[in-house]
GROMACS .gro file of N, CA and C in nm:
model
  321
    1MET      N    1  -1.936   3.400  -0.297
    1MET     CA    2  -2.000   3.300  -0.215
    1MET      C    3  -2.018   3.169  -0.294
    2ARG      N    4  -2.045   3.182  -0.424
    2ARG     CA    5  -2.061   3.063  -0.506
    2ARG      C    6  -1.932   2.982  -0.511
    3ASP      N    7  -1.817   3.052  -0.514
    3ASP     CA    8  -1.689   2.983  -0.517
    3ASP      C    9  -1.671   2.899  -0.391
    4LEU      N   10  -1.712   2.954  -0.278
    4LEU     CA   11  -1.700   2.881  -0.152
    4LEU      C   12  -1.786   2.755  -0.154
    5MET      N   13  -1.906   2.765  -0.207
    5MET     CA   14  -1.994   2.649  -0.216
    5MET      C   15  -1.935   2.543  -0.310
    6GLY      N   16  -1.876   2.590  -0.418
    6GLY     CA   17  -1.812   2.498  -0.512
    6GLY      C   18  -1.694   2.426  -0.448
    7ILE      N   19  -1.616   2.500  -0.372
    7ILE     CA   20  -1.502   2.440  -0.303
    7ILE      C   21  -1.550   2.339  -0.200
    8MET      N   22  -1.657   2.372  -0.130
    8MET     CA   23  -1.712   2.279  -0.029
    8MET      C   24  -1.761   2.150  -0.096
    9LYS      N   25  -1.825   2.163  -0.211
    9LYS     CA   26  -1.872   2.045  -0.284
    9LYS      C   27  -1.755   1.960  -0.331
   10GLN      N   28  -1.650   2.026  -0.380
   10GLN     CA   29  -1.531   1.954  -0.424
   10GLN      C   30  -1.465   1.881  -0.306
   11ALA      N   31  -1.459   1.948  -0.193
   11ALA     CA   32  -1.399   1.887  -0.074
   11ALA      C   33  -1.479   1.765  -0.029
   12GLN      N   34  -1.611   1.776  -0.034
   12GLN     CA   35  -1.696   1.663   0.006
   12GLN      C   36  -1.679   1.547  -0.093
   13ALA      N   37  -1.672   1.578  -0.221
   13ALA     CA   38  -1.653   1.473  -0.322
   13ALA      C   39  -1.517   1.406  -0.302
   14MET      N   40  -1.415   1.486  -0.271
   14MET     CA   41  -1.282   1.430  -0.248
   14MET      C   42  -1.282   1.340  -0.124
   15GLN      N   43  -1.353   1.380  -0.021
   15GLN     CA   44  -1.361   1.300   0.100
   15GLN      C   45  -1.429   1.165   0.071
   16GLU      N   46  -1.532   1.166  -0.009
   16GLU     CA   47  -1.600   1.042  -0.046
   16GLU      C   48  -1.508   0.952  -0.129
   17LYS      N   49  -1.432   1.012  -0.220
   17LYS     CA   50  -1.339   0.935  -0.302
   17LYS      C   51  -1.227   0.877  -0.215
   18MET      N   52  -1.180   0.953  -0.117
   18MET     CA   53  -1.076   0.903  -0.026
   18MET      C   54  -1.127   0.783   0.053
   19ALA      N   55  -1.250   0.789   0.101
   19ALA     CA   56  -1.309   0.677   0.176
   19ALA      C   57  -1.318   0.554   0.087
   20SER      N   58  -1.357   0.576  -0.036
   20SER     CA   59  -1.366   0.465  -0.132
   20SER      C   60  -1.228   0.405  -0.159
   21LEU      N   61  -1.128   0.491  -0.174
   21LEU     CA   62  -0.992   0.445  -0.198
   21LEU      C   63  -0.940   0.365  -0.079
   22GLN      N   64  -0.966   0.412   0.042
   22GLN     CA   65  -0.924   0.339   0.162
   22GLN      C   66  -0.982   0.199   0.162
   23SER      N   67  -1.109   0.188   0.128
   23SER     CA   68  -1.174   0.058   0.123
   23SER      C   69  -1.112  -0.029   0.013
   24GLU      N   70  -1.084   0.031  -0.101
   24GLU     CA   71  -1.024  -0.043  -0.212
   24GLU      C   72  -0.886  -0.095  -0.176
   25LEU      N   73  -0.807  -0.016  -0.103
   25LEU     CA   74  -0.672  -0.057  -0.067
   25LEU      C   75  -0.673  -0.178   0.026
   26ASP      N   76  -0.783  -0.199   0.098
   26ASP     CA   77  -0.796  -0.317   0.184
   26ASP      C   78  -0.805  -0.445   0.100
   27SER      N   79  -0.854  -0.434  -0.022
   27SER     CA   80  -0.874  -0.553  -0.104
   27SER      C   81  -0.766  -0.573  -0.211
   28VAL      N   82  -0.680  -0.475  -0.229
   28VAL     CA   83  -0.572  -0.488  -0.327
   28VAL      C   84  -0.457  -0.565  -0.262
   29GLU      N   85  -0.414  -0.673  -0.328
   29GLU     CA   86  -0.305  -0.755  -0.275
   29GLU      C   87  -0.177  -0.730  -0.352
   30VAL      N   88  -0.066  -0.728  -0.280
   30VAL     CA   89   0.067  -0.722  -0.339
   30VAL      C   90   0.148  -0.836  -0.279
   31SER      N   91   0.255  -0.873  -0.346
   31SER     CA   92   0.341  -0.977  -0.289
   31SER      C   93   0.486  -0.934  -0.301
   32GLY      N   94   0.564  -0.978  -0.204
   32GLY     CA   95   0.706  -0.951  -0.203
   32GLY      C   96   0.780  -1.083  -0.193
   33ALA      N   97   0.904  -1.084  -0.238
   33ALA     CA   98   0.980  -1.207  -0.236
   33ALA      C   99   1.126  -1.177  -0.203
   34SER      N  100   1.193  -1.280  -0.154
   34SER     CA  101   1.337  -1.271  -0.131
   34SER      C  102   1.396  -1.410  -0.152
   35GLY      N  103   1.529  -1.415  -0.155
   35GLY     CA  104   1.594  -1.544  -0.176
   35GLY      C  105   1.557  -1.608  -0.308
   36GLY      N  106   1.543  -1.527  -0.411
   36GLY     CA  107   1.507  -1.581  -0.542
   36GLY      C  108   1.368  -1.642  -0.545
   37GLY      N  109   1.280  -1.594  -0.457
   37GLY     CA  110   1.143  -1.644  -0.453
   37GLY      C  111   1.123  -1.755  -0.351
   38ALA      N  112   1.227  -1.788  -0.276
   38ALA     CA  113   1.215  -1.895  -0.176
   38ALA      C  114   1.125  -1.853  -0.060
   39VAL      N  115   1.119  -1.722  -0.035
   39VAL     CA  116   1.029  -1.669   0.068
   39VAL      C  117   0.939  -1.567   0.001
   40ARG      N  118   0.809  -1.583   0.021
   40ARG     CA  119   0.711  -1.491  -0.038
   40ARG      C  120   0.616  -1.443   0.071
   41VAL      N  121   0.579  -1.315   0.061
   41VAL     CA  122   0.485  -1.255   0.156
   41VAL      C  123   0.375  -1.188   0.076
   42ARG      N  124   0.250  -1.215   0.114
   42ARG     CA  125   0.135  -1.147   0.054
   42ARG      C  126   0.078  -1.051   0.158
   43MET      N  127   0.042  -0.931   0.112
   43MET     CA  128  -0.020  -0.833   0.201
   43MET      C  129  -0.113  -0.743   0.123
   44THR      N  130  -0.198  -0.672   0.197
   44THR     CA  131  -0.285  -0.575   0.133
   44THR      C  132  -0.204  -0.450   0.103
   45ALA      N  133  -0.258  -0.365   0.019
   45ALA     CA  134  -0.191  -0.239  -0.014
   45ALA      C  135  -0.185  -0.146   0.106
   46LYS      N  136  -0.259  -0.180   0.212
   46LYS     CA  137  -0.252  -0.102   0.335
   46LYS      C  138  -0.153  -0.162   0.435
   47GLY      N  139  -0.087  -0.274   0.397
   47GLY     CA  140   0.019  -0.329   0.479
   47GLY      C  141  -0.018  -0.443   0.572
   48GLN      N  142  -0.138  -0.495   0.562
   48GLN     CA  143  -0.177  -0.608   0.646
   48GLN      C  144  -0.125  -0.736   0.581
   49VAL      N  145  -0.043  -0.811   0.656
   49VAL     CA  146   0.014  -0.935   0.603
   49VAL      C  147  -0.096  -1.040   0.596
   50LEU      N  148  -0.108  -1.102   0.478
   50LEU     CA  149  -0.210  -1.204   0.456
   50LEU      C  150  -0.152  -1.345   0.459
   51GLY      N  151  -0.027  -1.359   0.423
   51GLY     CA  152   0.031  -1.492   0.422
   51GLY      C  153   0.180  -1.490   0.395
   52VAL      N  154   0.247  -1.597   0.438
   52VAL     CA  155   0.390  -1.615   0.417
   52VAL      C  156   0.409  -1.755   0.360
   53SER      N  157   0.491  -1.766   0.257
   53SER     CA  158   0.523  -1.895   0.197
   53SER      C  159   0.674  -1.914   0.202
   54ILE      N  160   0.717  -2.029   0.257
   54ILE     CA  161   0.860  -2.057   0.271
   54ILE      C  162   0.891  -2.190   0.202
   55ASP      N  163   0.990  -2.186   0.114
   55ASP     CA  164   1.034  -2.308   0.047
   55ASP      C  165   1.087  -2.406   0.153
   56PRO      N  166   1.044  -2.531   0.149
   56PRO     CA  167   1.087  -2.630   0.250
   56PRO      C  168   1.239  -2.647   0.259
   57SER      N  169   1.310  -2.620   0.152
   57SER     CA  170   1.456  -2.636   0.155
   57SER      C  171   1.523  -2.539   0.251
   58LEU      N  172   1.450  -2.435   0.292
   58LEU     CA  173   1.506  -2.336   0.385
   58LEU      C  174   1.487  -2.376   0.531
   59MET      N  175   1.416  -2.485   0.555
   59MET     CA  176   1.386  -2.527   0.692
   59MET      C  177   1.500  -2.609   0.751
   60VAL      N  178   1.614  -2.543   0.769
   60VAL     CA  179   1.731  -2.606   0.827
   60VAL      C  180   1.760  -2.537   0.959
   61ALA      N  181   1.762  -2.613   1.067
   61ALA     CA  182   1.776  -2.556   1.201
   61ALA      C  183   1.899  -2.467   1.216
   62ASP      N  184   2.010  -2.507   1.156
   62ASP     CA  185   2.134  -2.430   1.170
   62ASP      C  186   2.132  -2.299   1.091
   63GLU      N  187   2.036  -2.283   1.003
   63GLU     CA  188   2.030  -2.164   0.918
   63GLU      C  189   1.909  -2.077   0.950
   64ARG      N  190   1.863  -2.082   1.074
   64ARG     CA  191   1.746  -2.007   1.117
   64ARG      C  192   1.761  -1.857   1.091
   65GLU      N  193   1.879  -1.801   1.117
   65GLU     CA  194   1.900  -1.657   1.099
   65GLU      C  195   1.885  -1.616   0.953
   66ILE      N  196   1.930  -1.702   0.863
   66ILE     CA  197   1.916  -1.672   0.720
   66ILE      C  198   1.767  -1.666   0.685
   67LEU      N  199   1.691  -1.763   0.733
   67LEU     CA  200   1.547  -1.765   0.705
   67LEU      C  201   1.480  -1.641   0.764
   68GLU      N  202   1.516  -1.604   0.885
   68GLU     CA  203   1.458  -1.484   0.947
   68GLU      C  204   1.488  -1.360   0.863
   69ASP      N  205   1.612  -1.348   0.815
   69ASP     CA  206   1.650  -1.234   0.731
   69ASP      C  207   1.571  -1.233   0.600
   70LEU      N  208   1.551  -1.351   0.542
   70LEU     CA  209   1.475  -1.359   0.417
   70LEU      C  210   1.329  -1.319   0.438
   71ILE      N  211   1.272  -1.356   0.553
   71ILE     CA  212   1.133  -1.317   0.582
   71ILE      C  213   1.123  -1.165   0.596
   72VAL      N  214   1.217  -1.106   0.667
   72VAL     CA  215   1.218  -0.959   0.682
   72VAL      C  216   1.232  -0.893   0.545
   73ALA      N  217   1.322  -0.944   0.461
   73ALA     CA  218   1.343  -0.886   0.328
   73ALA      C  219   1.217  -0.898   0.243
   74ALA      N  220   1.150  -1.013   0.249
   74ALA     CA  221   1.028  -1.032   0.171
   74ALA      C  222   0.918  -0.937   0.220
   75CYS      N  223   0.907  -0.920   0.352
   75CYS     CA  224   0.808  -0.826   0.407
   75CYS      C  225   0.836  -0.684   0.360
   76ASN      N  226   0.962  -0.645   0.364
   76ASN     CA  227   0.997  -0.510   0.320
   76ASN      C  228   0.972  -0.492   0.171
   77ASP      N  229   0.997  -0.595   0.092
   77ASP     CA  230   0.969  -0.589  -0.052
   77ASP      C  231   0.819  -0.570  -0.075
   78ALA      N  232   0.738  -0.648  -0.004
   78ALA     CA  233   0.593  -0.636  -0.019
   78ALA      C  234   0.545  -0.499   0.028
   79ARG      N  235   0.600  -0.450   0.140
   79ARG     CA  236   0.560  -0.319   0.192
   79ARG      C  237   0.591  -0.209   0.093
   80GLY      N  238   0.709  -0.217   0.029
   80GLY     CA  239   0.745  -0.118  -0.073
   80GLY      C  240   0.647  -0.120  -0.189
   81LYS      N  241   0.608  -0.239  -0.232
   81LYS     CA  242   0.510  -0.251  -0.340
   81LYS      C  243   0.373  -0.200  -0.296
   82ALA      N  244   0.338  -0.223  -0.170
   82ALA     CA  245   0.210  -0.174  -0.118
   82ALA      C  246   0.208  -0.021  -0.119
   83GLU      N  247   0.317   0.040  -0.076
   83GLU     CA  248   0.324   0.187  -0.075
   83GLU      C  249   0.317   0.243  -0.217
   84THR      N  250   0.386   0.179  -0.310
   84THR     CA  251   0.383   0.224  -0.450
   84THR      C  252   0.242   0.212  -0.506
   85THR      N  253   0.175   0.101  -0.478
   85THR     CA  254   0.038   0.081  -0.525
   85THR      C  255  -0.054   0.187  -0.468
   86ALA      N  256  -0.043   0.214  -0.338
   86ALA     CA  257  -0.128   0.315  -0.274
   86ALA      C  258  -0.102   0.453  -0.334
   87GLN      N  259   0.025   0.486  -0.360
   87GLN     CA  260   0.057   0.615  -0.420
   87GLN      C  261   0.001   0.626  -0.562
   88GLU      N  262   0.007   0.517  -0.638
   88GLU     CA  263  -0.049   0.519  -0.773
   88GLU      C  264  -0.200   0.540  -0.770
   89LYS      N  265  -0.267   0.473  -0.677
   89LYS     CA  266  -0.413   0.489  -0.663
   89LYS      C  267  -0.445   0.632  -0.622
   90MET      N  268  -0.365   0.689  -0.532
   90MET     CA  269  -0.387   0.826  -0.486
   90MET      C  270  -0.366   0.924  -0.602
   91ALA      N  271  -0.265   0.897  -0.685
   91ALA     CA  272  -0.238   0.984  -0.800
   91ALA      C  273  -0.358   0.984  -0.895
   92GLU      N  274  -0.420   0.868  -0.915
   92GLU     CA  275  -0.539   0.860  -0.999
   92GLU      C  276  -0.652   0.943  -0.939
   93LEU      N  277  -0.665   0.937  -0.807
   93LEU     CA  278  -0.772   1.008  -0.737
   93LEU      C  279  -0.754   1.159  -0.746
   94THR      N  280  -0.630   1.206  -0.733
   94THR     CA  281  -0.605   1.350  -0.728
   94THR      C  282  -0.571   1.410  -0.864
   95LYS      N  283  -0.577   1.328  -0.968
   95LYS     CA  284  -0.547   1.376  -1.103
   95LYS      C  285  -0.635   1.496  -1.137
   96GLY      N  286  -0.571   1.604  -1.180
   96GLY     CA  287  -0.645   1.722  -1.220
   96GLY      C  288  -0.674   1.820  -1.108
   97LEU      N  289  -0.642   1.783  -0.984
   97LEU     CA  290  -0.663   1.875  -0.873
   97LEU      C  291  -0.544   1.972  -0.865
   98PRO      N  292  -0.570   2.096  -0.830
   98PRO     CA  293  -0.462   2.194  -0.823
   98PRO      C  294  -0.384   2.182  -0.692
   99LEU      N  295  -0.311   2.070  -0.674
   99LEU     CA  296  -0.231   2.050  -0.554
   99LEU      C  297  -0.089   2.098  -0.579
  100PRO      N  298  -0.025   2.156  -0.476
  100PRO     CA  299   0.114   2.200  -0.493
  100PRO      C  300   0.204   2.080  -0.523
  101PRO      N  301   0.311   2.101  -0.600
  101PRO     CA  302   0.403   1.991  -0.631
  101PRO      C  303   0.461   1.930  -0.504
  102GLY      N  304   0.470   1.800  -0.502
  102GLY     CA  305   0.528   1.731  -0.387
  102GLY      C  306   0.435   1.710  -0.270
  103MET      N  307   0.315   1.763  -0.276
  103MET     CA  308   0.219   1.746  -0.166
  103MET      C  309   0.165   1.605  -0.167
  104LYS      N  310   0.169   1.540  -0.051
  104LYS     CA  311   0.116   1.404  -0.041
  104LYS      C  312  -0.001   1.404   0.054
  105LEU      N  313  -0.106   1.337   0.012
  105LEU     CA  314  -0.224   1.324   0.096
  105LEU      C  315  -0.210   1.198   0.179
  106PRO      N  316  -0.262   1.199   0.303
  106PRO     CA  317  -0.251   1.079   0.388
  106PRO      C  318  -0.341   0.969   0.337
  107PHE      N  319  -0.302   0.843   0.361
  107PHE     CA  320  -0.381   0.727   0.321
  107PHE      C  321  -0.461   0.682   0.440
   0.00000   0.00000   0.00000
């Protein structure tokens, strides 16, 4: 019975740490870039876009599709960094827990 109580306490502590991590990920910023830095996107580690910066030299009406592609690429770059950051934070949180290999906890 003591083992069950210990497991329940560990689960509650883990739940509190997860809530804290979720809150922390809202304030962690990552940035992505494309076109050699001509387009930059800032977002939270949870994927909320905070801002987009576009070099004025890209504002050419005939090259709209290129600019659109660069924005998508910068967003995807930032999203990839956000996912990596969230996974790193989660790894810190679950360090030392007896989780099966390859198991991922939801964010």
